[in-house]
Coordinates of C-alpha atoms and ligand atoms in Angstrom, one line a residue:
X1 CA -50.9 102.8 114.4
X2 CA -50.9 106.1 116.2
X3 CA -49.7 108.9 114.3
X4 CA -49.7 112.5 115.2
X5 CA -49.4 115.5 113.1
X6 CA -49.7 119.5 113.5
X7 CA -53.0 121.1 111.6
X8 CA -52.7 124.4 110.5
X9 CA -56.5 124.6 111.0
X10 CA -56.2 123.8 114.9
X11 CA -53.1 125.1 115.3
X12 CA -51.5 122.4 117.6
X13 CA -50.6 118.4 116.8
X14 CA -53.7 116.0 116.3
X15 CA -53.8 112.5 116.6
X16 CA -54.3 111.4 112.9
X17 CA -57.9 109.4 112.0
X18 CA -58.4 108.4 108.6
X19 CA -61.9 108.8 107.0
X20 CA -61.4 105.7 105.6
X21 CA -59.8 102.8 107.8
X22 CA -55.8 101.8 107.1
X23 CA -56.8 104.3 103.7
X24 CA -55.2 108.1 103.3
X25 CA -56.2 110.3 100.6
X26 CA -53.6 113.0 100.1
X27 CA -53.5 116.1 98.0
X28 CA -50.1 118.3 97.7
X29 CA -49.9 121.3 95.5
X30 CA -47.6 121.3 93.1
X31 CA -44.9 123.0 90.9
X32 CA -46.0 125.7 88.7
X33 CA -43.8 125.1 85.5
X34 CA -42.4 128.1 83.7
X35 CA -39.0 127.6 85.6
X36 CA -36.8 124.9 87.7
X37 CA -37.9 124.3 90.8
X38 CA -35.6 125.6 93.4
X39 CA -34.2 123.7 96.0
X40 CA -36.6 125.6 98.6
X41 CA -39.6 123.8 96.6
X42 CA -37.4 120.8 96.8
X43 CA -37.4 120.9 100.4
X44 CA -41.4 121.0 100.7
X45 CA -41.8 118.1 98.4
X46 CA -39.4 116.1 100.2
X47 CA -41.4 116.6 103.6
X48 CA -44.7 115.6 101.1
X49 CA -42.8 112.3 100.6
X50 CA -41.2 111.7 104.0
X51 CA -45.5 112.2 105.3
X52 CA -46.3 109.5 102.5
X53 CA -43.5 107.7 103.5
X54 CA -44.6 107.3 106.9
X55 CA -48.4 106.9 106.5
X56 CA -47.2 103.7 104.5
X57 CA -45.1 102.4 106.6
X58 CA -48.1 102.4 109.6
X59 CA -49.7 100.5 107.3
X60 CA -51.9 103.1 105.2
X61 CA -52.9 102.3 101.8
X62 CA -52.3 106.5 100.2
X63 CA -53.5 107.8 97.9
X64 CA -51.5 111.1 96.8
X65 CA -52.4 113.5 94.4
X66 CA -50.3 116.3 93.3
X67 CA -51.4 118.8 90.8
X68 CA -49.3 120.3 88.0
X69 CA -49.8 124.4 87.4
X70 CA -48.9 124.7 84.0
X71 CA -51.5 127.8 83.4
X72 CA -51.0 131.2 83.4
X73 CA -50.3 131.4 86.8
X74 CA -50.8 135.1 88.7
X75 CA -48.8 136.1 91.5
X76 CA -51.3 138.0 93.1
X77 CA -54.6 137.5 94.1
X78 CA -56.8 139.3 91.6
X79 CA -55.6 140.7 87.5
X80 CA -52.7 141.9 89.7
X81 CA -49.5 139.3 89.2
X82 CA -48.0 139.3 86.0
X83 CA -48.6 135.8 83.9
X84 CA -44.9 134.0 84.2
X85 CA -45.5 131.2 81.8
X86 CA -46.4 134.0 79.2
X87 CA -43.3 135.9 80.4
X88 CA -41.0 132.8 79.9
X89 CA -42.4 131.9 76.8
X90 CA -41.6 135.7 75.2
X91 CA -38.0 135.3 77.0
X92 CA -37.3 132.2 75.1
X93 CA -39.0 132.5 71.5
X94 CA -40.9 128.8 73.1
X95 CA -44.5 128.3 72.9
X96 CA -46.1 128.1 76.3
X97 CA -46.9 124.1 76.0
X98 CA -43.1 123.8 75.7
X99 CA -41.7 125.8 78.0
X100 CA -44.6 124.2 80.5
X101 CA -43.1 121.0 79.1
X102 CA -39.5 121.1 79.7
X103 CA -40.2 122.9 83.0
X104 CA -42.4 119.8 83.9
X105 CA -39.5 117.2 82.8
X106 CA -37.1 118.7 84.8
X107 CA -39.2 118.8 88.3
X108 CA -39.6 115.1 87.7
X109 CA -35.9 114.4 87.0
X110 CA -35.0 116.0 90.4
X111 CA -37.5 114.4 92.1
X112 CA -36.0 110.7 91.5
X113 CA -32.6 111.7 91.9
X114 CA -33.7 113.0 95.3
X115 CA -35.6 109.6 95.3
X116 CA -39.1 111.2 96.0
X117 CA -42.1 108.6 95.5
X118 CA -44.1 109.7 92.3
X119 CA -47.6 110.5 93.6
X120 CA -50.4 107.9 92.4
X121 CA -51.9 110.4 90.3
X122 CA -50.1 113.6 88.8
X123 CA -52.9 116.2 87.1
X124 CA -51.9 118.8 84.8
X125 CA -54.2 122.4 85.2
X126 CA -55.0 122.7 81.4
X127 CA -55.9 118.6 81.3
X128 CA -58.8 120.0 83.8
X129 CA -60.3 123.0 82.4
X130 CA -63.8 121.8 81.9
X131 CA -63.8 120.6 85.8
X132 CA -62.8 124.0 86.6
X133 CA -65.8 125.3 84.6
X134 CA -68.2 122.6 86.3
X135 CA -67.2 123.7 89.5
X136 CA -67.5 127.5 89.1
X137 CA -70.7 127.0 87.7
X138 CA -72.0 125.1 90.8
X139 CA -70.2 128.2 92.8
X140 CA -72.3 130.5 90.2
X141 CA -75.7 128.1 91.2
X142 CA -75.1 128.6 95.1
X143 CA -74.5 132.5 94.6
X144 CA -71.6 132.7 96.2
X145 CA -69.9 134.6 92.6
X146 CA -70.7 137.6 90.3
X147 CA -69.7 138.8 87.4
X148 CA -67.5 142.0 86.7
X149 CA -65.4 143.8 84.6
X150 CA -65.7 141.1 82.5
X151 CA -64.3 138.3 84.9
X152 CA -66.2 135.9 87.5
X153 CA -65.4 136.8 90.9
X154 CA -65.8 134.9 94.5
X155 CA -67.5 136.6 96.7
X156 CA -66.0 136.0 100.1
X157 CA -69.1 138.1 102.0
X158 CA -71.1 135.4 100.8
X159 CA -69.8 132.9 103.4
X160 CA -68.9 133.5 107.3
X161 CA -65.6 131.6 107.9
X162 CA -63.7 133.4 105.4
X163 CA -60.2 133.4 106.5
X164 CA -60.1 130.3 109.3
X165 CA -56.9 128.4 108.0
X166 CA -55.0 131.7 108.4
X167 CA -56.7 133.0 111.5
X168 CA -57.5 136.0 109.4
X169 CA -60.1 138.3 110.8
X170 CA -62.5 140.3 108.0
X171 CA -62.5 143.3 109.4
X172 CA -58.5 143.6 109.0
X173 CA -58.6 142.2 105.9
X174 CA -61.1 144.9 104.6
X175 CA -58.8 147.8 106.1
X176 CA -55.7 146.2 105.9
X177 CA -55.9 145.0 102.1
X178 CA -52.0 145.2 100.8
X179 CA -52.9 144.0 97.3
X180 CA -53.6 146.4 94.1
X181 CA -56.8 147.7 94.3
X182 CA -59.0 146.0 91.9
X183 CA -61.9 148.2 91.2
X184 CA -64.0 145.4 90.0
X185 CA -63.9 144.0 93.7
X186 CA -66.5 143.9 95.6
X187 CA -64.8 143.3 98.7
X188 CA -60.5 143.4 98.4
X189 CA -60.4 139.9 99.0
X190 CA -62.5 138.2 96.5
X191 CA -60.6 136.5 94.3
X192 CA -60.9 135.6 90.0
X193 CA -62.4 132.5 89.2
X194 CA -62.5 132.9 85.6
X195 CA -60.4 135.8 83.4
X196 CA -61.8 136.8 80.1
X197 CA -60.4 140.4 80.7
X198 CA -57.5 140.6 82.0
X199 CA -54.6 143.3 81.5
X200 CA -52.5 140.9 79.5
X201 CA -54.3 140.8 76.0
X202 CA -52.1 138.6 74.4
X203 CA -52.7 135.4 76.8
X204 CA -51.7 132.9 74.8
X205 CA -53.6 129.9 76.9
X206 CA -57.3 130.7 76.6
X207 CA -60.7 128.3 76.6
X208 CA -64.0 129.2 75.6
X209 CA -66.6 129.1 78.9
X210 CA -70.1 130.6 80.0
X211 CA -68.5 133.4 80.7
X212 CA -66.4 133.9 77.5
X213 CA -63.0 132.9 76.2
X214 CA -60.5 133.1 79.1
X215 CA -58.7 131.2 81.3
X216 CA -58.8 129.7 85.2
X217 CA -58.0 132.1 88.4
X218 CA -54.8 130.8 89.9
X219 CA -56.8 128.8 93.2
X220 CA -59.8 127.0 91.0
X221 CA -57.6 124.2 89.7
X222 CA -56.4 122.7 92.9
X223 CA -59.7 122.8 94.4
X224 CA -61.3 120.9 90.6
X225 CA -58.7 118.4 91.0
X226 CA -58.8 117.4 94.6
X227 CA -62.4 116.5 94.6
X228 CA -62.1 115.1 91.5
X229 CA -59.5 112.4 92.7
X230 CA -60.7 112.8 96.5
X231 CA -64.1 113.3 96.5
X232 CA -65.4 116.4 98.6
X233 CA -64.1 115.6 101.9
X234 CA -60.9 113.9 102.3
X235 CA -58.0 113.4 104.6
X236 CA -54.9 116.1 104.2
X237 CA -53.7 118.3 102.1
X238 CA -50.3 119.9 102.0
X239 CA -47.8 122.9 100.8
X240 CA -45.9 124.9 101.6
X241 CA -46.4 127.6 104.4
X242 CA -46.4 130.3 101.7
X243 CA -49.7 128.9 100.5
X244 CA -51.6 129.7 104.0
X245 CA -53.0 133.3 103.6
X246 CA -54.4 133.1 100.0
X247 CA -53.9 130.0 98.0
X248 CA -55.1 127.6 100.3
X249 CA -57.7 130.4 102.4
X250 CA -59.4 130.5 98.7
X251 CA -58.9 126.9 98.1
X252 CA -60.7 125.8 101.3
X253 CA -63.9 129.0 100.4
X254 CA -64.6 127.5 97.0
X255 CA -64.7 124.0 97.8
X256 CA -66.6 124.4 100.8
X257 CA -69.4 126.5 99.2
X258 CA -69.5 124.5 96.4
X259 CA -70.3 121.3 98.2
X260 CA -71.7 123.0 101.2
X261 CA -70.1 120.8 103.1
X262 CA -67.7 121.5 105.9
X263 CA -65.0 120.3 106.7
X264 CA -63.6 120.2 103.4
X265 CA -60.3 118.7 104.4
X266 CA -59.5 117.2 107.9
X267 CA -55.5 118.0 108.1
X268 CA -53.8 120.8 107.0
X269 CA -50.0 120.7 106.7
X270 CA -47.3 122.8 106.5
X271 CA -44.0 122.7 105.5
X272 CA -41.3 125.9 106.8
X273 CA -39.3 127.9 104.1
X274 CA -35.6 127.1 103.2
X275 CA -33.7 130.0 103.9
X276 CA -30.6 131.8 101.9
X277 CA -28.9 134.4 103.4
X278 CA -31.4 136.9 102.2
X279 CA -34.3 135.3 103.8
X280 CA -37.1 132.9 101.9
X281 CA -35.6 131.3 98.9
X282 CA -37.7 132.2 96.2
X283 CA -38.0 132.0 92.1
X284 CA -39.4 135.7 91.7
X285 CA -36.3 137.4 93.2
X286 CA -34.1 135.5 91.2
X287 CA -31.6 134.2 93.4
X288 CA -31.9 130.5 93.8
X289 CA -29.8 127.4 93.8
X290 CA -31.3 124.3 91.9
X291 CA -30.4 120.8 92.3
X292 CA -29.1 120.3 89.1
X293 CA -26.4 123.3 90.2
X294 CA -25.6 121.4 93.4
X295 CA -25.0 117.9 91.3
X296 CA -22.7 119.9 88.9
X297 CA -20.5 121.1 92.7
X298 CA -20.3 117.6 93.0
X299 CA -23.1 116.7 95.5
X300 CA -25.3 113.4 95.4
X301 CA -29.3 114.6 95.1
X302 CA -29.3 112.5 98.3
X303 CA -27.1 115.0 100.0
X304 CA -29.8 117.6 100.4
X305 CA -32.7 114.9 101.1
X306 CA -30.3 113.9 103.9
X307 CA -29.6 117.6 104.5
X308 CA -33.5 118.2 104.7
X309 CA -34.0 115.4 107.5
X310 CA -31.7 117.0 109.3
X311 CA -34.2 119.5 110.1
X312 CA -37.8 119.2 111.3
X313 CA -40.5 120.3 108.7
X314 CA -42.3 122.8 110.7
X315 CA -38.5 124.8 111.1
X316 CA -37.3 127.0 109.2
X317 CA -34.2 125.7 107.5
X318 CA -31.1 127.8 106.4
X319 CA -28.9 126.6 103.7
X320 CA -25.7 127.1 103.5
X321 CA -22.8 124.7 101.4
X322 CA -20.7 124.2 105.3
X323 CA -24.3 122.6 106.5
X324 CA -24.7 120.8 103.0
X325 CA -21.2 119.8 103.4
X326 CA -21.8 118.2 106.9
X327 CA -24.7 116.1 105.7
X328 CA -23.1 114.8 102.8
X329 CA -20.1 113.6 104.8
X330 CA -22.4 111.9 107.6
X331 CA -24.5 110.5 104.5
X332 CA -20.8 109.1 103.0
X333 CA -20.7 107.7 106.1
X334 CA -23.9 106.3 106.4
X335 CA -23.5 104.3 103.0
X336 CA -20.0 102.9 104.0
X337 CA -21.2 101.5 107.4
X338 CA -24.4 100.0 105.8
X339 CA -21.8 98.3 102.7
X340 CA -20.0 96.7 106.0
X341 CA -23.0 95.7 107.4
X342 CA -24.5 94.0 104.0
X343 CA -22.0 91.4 104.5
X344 CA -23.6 90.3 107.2
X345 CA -27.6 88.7 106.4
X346 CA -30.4 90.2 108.5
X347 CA -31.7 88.8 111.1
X348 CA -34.7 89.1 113.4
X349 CA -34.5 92.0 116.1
X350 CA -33.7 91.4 119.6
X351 CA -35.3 93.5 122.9
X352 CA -32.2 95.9 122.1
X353 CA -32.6 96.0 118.3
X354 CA -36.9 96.2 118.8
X355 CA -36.4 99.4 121.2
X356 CA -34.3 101.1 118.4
X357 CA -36.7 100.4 115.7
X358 CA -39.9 101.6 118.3
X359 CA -38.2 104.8 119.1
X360 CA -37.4 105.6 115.1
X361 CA -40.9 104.9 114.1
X362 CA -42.2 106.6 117.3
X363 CA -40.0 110.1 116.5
X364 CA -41.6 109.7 113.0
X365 CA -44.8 109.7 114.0
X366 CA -44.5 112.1 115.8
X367 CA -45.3 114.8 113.4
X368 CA -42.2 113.7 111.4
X369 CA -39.5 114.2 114.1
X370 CA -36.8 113.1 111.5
X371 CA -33.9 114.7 113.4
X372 CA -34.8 112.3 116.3
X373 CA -35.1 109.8 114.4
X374 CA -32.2 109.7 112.7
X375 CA -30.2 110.5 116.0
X376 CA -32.3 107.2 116.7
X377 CA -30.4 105.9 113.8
X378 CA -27.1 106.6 114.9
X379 CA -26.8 105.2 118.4
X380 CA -28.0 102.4 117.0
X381 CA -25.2 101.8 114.4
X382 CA -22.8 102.8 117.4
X383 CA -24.2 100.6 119.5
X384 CA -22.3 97.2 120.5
X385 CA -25.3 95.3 121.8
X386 CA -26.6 95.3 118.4
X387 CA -25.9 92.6 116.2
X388 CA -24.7 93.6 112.5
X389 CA -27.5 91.2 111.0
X390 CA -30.1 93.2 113.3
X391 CA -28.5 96.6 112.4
X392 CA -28.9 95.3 108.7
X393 CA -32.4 94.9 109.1
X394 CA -33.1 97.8 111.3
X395 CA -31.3 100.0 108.8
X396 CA -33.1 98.9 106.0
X397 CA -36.2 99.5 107.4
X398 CA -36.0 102.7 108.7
X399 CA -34.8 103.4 105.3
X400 CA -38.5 103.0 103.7
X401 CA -39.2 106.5 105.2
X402 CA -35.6 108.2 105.1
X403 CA -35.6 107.0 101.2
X404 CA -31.4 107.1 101.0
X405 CA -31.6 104.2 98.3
X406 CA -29.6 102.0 101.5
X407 CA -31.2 99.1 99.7
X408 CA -29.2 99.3 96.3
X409 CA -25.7 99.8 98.6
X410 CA -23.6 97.1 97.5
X411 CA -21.8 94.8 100.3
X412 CA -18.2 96.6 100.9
X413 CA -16.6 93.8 99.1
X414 CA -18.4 94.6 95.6
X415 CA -17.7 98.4 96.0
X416 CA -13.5 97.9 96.3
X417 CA -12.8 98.8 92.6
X418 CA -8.9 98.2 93.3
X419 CA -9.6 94.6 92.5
X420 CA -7.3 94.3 89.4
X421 CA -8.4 93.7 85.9
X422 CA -6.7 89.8 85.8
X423 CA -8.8 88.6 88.8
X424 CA -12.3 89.9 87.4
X425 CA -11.5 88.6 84.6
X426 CA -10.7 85.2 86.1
X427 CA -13.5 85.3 87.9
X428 CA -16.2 85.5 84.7
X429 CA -14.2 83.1 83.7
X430 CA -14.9 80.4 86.2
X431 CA -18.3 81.6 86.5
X432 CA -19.1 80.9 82.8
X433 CA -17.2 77.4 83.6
X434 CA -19.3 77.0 86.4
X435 CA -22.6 78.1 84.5
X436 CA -21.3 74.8 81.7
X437 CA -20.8 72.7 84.8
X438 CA -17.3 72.1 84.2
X439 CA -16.7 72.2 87.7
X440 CA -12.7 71.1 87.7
X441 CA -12.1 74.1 85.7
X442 CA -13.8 76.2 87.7
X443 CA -12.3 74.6 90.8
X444 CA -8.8 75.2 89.0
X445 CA -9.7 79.1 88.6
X446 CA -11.1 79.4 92.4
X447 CA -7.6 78.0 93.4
X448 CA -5.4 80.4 91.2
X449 CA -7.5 83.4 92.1
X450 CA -6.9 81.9 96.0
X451 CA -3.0 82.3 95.0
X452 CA -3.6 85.8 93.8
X453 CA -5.1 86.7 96.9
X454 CA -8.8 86.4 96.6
X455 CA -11.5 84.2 97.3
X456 CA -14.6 84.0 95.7
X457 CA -18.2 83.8 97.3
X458 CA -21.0 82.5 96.0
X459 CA -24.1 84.5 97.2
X460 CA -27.8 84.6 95.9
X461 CA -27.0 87.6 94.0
X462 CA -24.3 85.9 92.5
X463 CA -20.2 85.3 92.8
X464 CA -18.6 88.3 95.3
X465 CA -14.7 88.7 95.7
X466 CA -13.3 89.3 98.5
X467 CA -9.3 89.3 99.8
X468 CA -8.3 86.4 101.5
Ligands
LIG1 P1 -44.3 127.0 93.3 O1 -43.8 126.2 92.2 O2 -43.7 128.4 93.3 O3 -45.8 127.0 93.3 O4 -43.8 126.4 94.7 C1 -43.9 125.0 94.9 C2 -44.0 124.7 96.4 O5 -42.8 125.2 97.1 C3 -45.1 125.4 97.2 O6 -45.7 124.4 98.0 C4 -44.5 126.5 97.9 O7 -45.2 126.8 99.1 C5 -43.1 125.9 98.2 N1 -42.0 126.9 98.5 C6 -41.8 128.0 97.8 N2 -40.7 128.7 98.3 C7 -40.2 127.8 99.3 C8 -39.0 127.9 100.2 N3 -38.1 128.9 100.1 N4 -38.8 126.9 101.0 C9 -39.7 125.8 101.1 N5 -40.8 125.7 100.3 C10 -41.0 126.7 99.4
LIG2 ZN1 -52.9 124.4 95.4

């Protein structure tokens, strides 16, 4: 298996070694829960599942781990965001669990409906706060932290790569600091590791800690949860592009001076923004479309997964109902050839067939080339040197990483619901007669339903009509 994938850290593809062999370990930020996800966030989940995908299918044993961030969680990177679960929770009358809750459900509804593998282990920020402690106390040990103002800080000074995921050079940083002064700061850009002062006094999620009653900075919980699932060094970890500069820039300090061991994490990966047409789609400005709103236009979920393949991860990708439009047509389309083709059984791949399925799997490994490889696709469903029991297989397969549920389509001859009432009914009929082995009745019925116009097939799945 040779799989390549673009680092953030190098800037430029790499071929992709496990630390383990044929084993990946995986961690993938995840939603923070005091509102739907919007279909933006969708889109960077989906590439999180189309990677997993494909590191199965090359025959890696992964082992994903996505976090849930249902604490207070800051926008900015000191006491200078406002707390949005708090917010939310005040909005609605709710307590914080619930809204964290409901917020929670509802990512994981949208995720199956867009058929997104559920990550082997999902860990919730406040089922983790005594990791968080354990860790910052290590950071404390090292002296890497100090203690201000009433809240435990991380001191970036105190380590010499600060900055390397982003390219970020100190000196700019110092001069070119765009966040709220925090006058507890040593330097700008050290960041809270533990709050027991902050300018919201009415924090409704607090834990007691060395340092007082308080509550997590907004980076110390991804970087307490990876290592706890991952250990201290592990393979990749992913998010969103948004999470470069400052999440994961902090992530990749604590963990690294904690263990004092470098490299932290081998692969770092990136997924672009979905676009609107005022730019990034995000939740704080308000404007967003979830998928739940999409469903109620009358969209399949599997719409915008196909609508996300159509673009390549590491693009930005503008949305727009004509483009979602397109995609769900050419899905329609998709399923309807595949029904054709299930009446037909698979069958092992020709030289033809086996150059299809190399260039698919090739395009997809190539840093997730999905628009490839679904053109791929597409020539080969066109093309007449192909065998439908080949295309069958080939379909289904490629399907493992595309995830378009082409495996529950039925066979074209199950899905005609103009089949009248009478004959289905005649046709449990002789399939209970059939199941009493009174075979001359059900004989009889095969004949009358024969003069009505259908026949009936017995397949492993069980009886299938079909017209004469
Ligand atoms: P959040 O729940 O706000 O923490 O975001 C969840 C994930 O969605 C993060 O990995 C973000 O980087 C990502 N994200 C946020 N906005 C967008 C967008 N417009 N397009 C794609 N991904 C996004
Ligand atoms: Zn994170």
């Amino acid at each position: 298996m040779s799989i390549k994938l673009y680092n953030t850290m190098s800037r430029r593809p790499e071929e992709f070694k496990s630390i383990e062999d044929n084993k990946v370990s995986m961690y993938c930020c995840g939603p923070t829960v005091y509102n739907y996800a919007h279909i933006g966030n969708l889109r960077t989940y989906i590439f999180e599942d189309i990677l997993h995908r494909t590191l199965q299918h090359a025959g890696y044993d992964v082992k994903h781990v996505m976090n849930i961030t249902d604490v207070g969680h800051l926008t900015g990177d000191g006491d200078d965001g406002e707390d949005k679960l708090n917010k939310r929770a005040k909005e609605t009358g709710k307590s914080v669990w619930d809204i964290a809750q409901f917020y929670t459900d509802a990512f994981f509804k949208d995720e199956s409906h867009l058929n997104i593998v559920r990550p082997n282990i999902v860990c919730k920020a406040t089922d983790h706060i005594q990791d968080m402690i354990e860790l910052i106390k290590k950071l404390e040990a090292n002296g890497h932290t100090y203690v201000s103002g009433g809240n435990v800080y991380f001191s970036i000074d105190t380590i010499d790569d600060y900055g390397k995921l982003a390219g970020l050079r100190l000196d700019d940083l110092k001069e070119g600091a765009r966040i709220e002064v925090d006058s507890n700061k040593k330097n700008p850009k050290d960041f809270v590791l533990w709050f027991t002062n902050s300018k919201f006094k009415d924090q409704a999620m607090v834990w007691p800690s060395p340092w007082g009653v308080g509550y997590p900075g907004w980076h110390i919980e991804c970087s307490a949860m990876s290592s706890k699932y991952l250990g201290d060094h592990f393979d990749i970890h992913c998010g969103g592009i948004d999470a470069i500069p400052v999440h994961h820039t902090n992530e990749i300090a604590q963990s690294e001076a904690a263990s004092g061991k470098k490299p932290w994490v081998n692969y770092w990966c990136h997924g672009e923004f979905l676009l609107n047409d005022k730019g990034k789609m995000s939740k704080s400005s308000g404007e967003f479309l979830t998928l739940s709103v999409l469903e109620s236009k009358g969209y399949d979920a599997l719409d915008y997964r196909y609508f996300c393949l159509s673009g390549h991860y590491r693009s930005q990708l503008k949305f727009s109902f004509e483009a979602l439009d397109h995609a769900k047509s050419a899905r329609e389309s998709l399923v309807k050839r595949v029904a054709e083709l299930k009446n037909s059984s698979v069958c092992d791949l020709g030289q033809k067939a086996q150059d299809y399925k190399n260039q698919f799997f090739a395009a997809m490994e190539n840093d997730l080339m999905a628009p490839q490889a679904l053109a791929v696709l597409w020539s080969m469903l066109k093309d007449k040197d192909v065998t439908d029991g080949e295309k069958l297989a080939l379909v289904l397969e490629m399907d493992q990483i595309l995830g378009l549920r082409l495996d529950e389509v039925k066979p074209l001859s199950e899905t005609k619901d103009d089949i009248p009432e009478d004959v289905k009914a005649l046709a449990l009929k002789r399939a209970q007669a059939k199941k009493e082995k009174n075979f001359a009745l059900a004989d009889e019925i095969r004949n009358t339903l024969k003069d009505m116009g259908y026949i009936v097939k017995d397949t492993p799945q069980g009886p299938v009509l079909e017209r004469v």
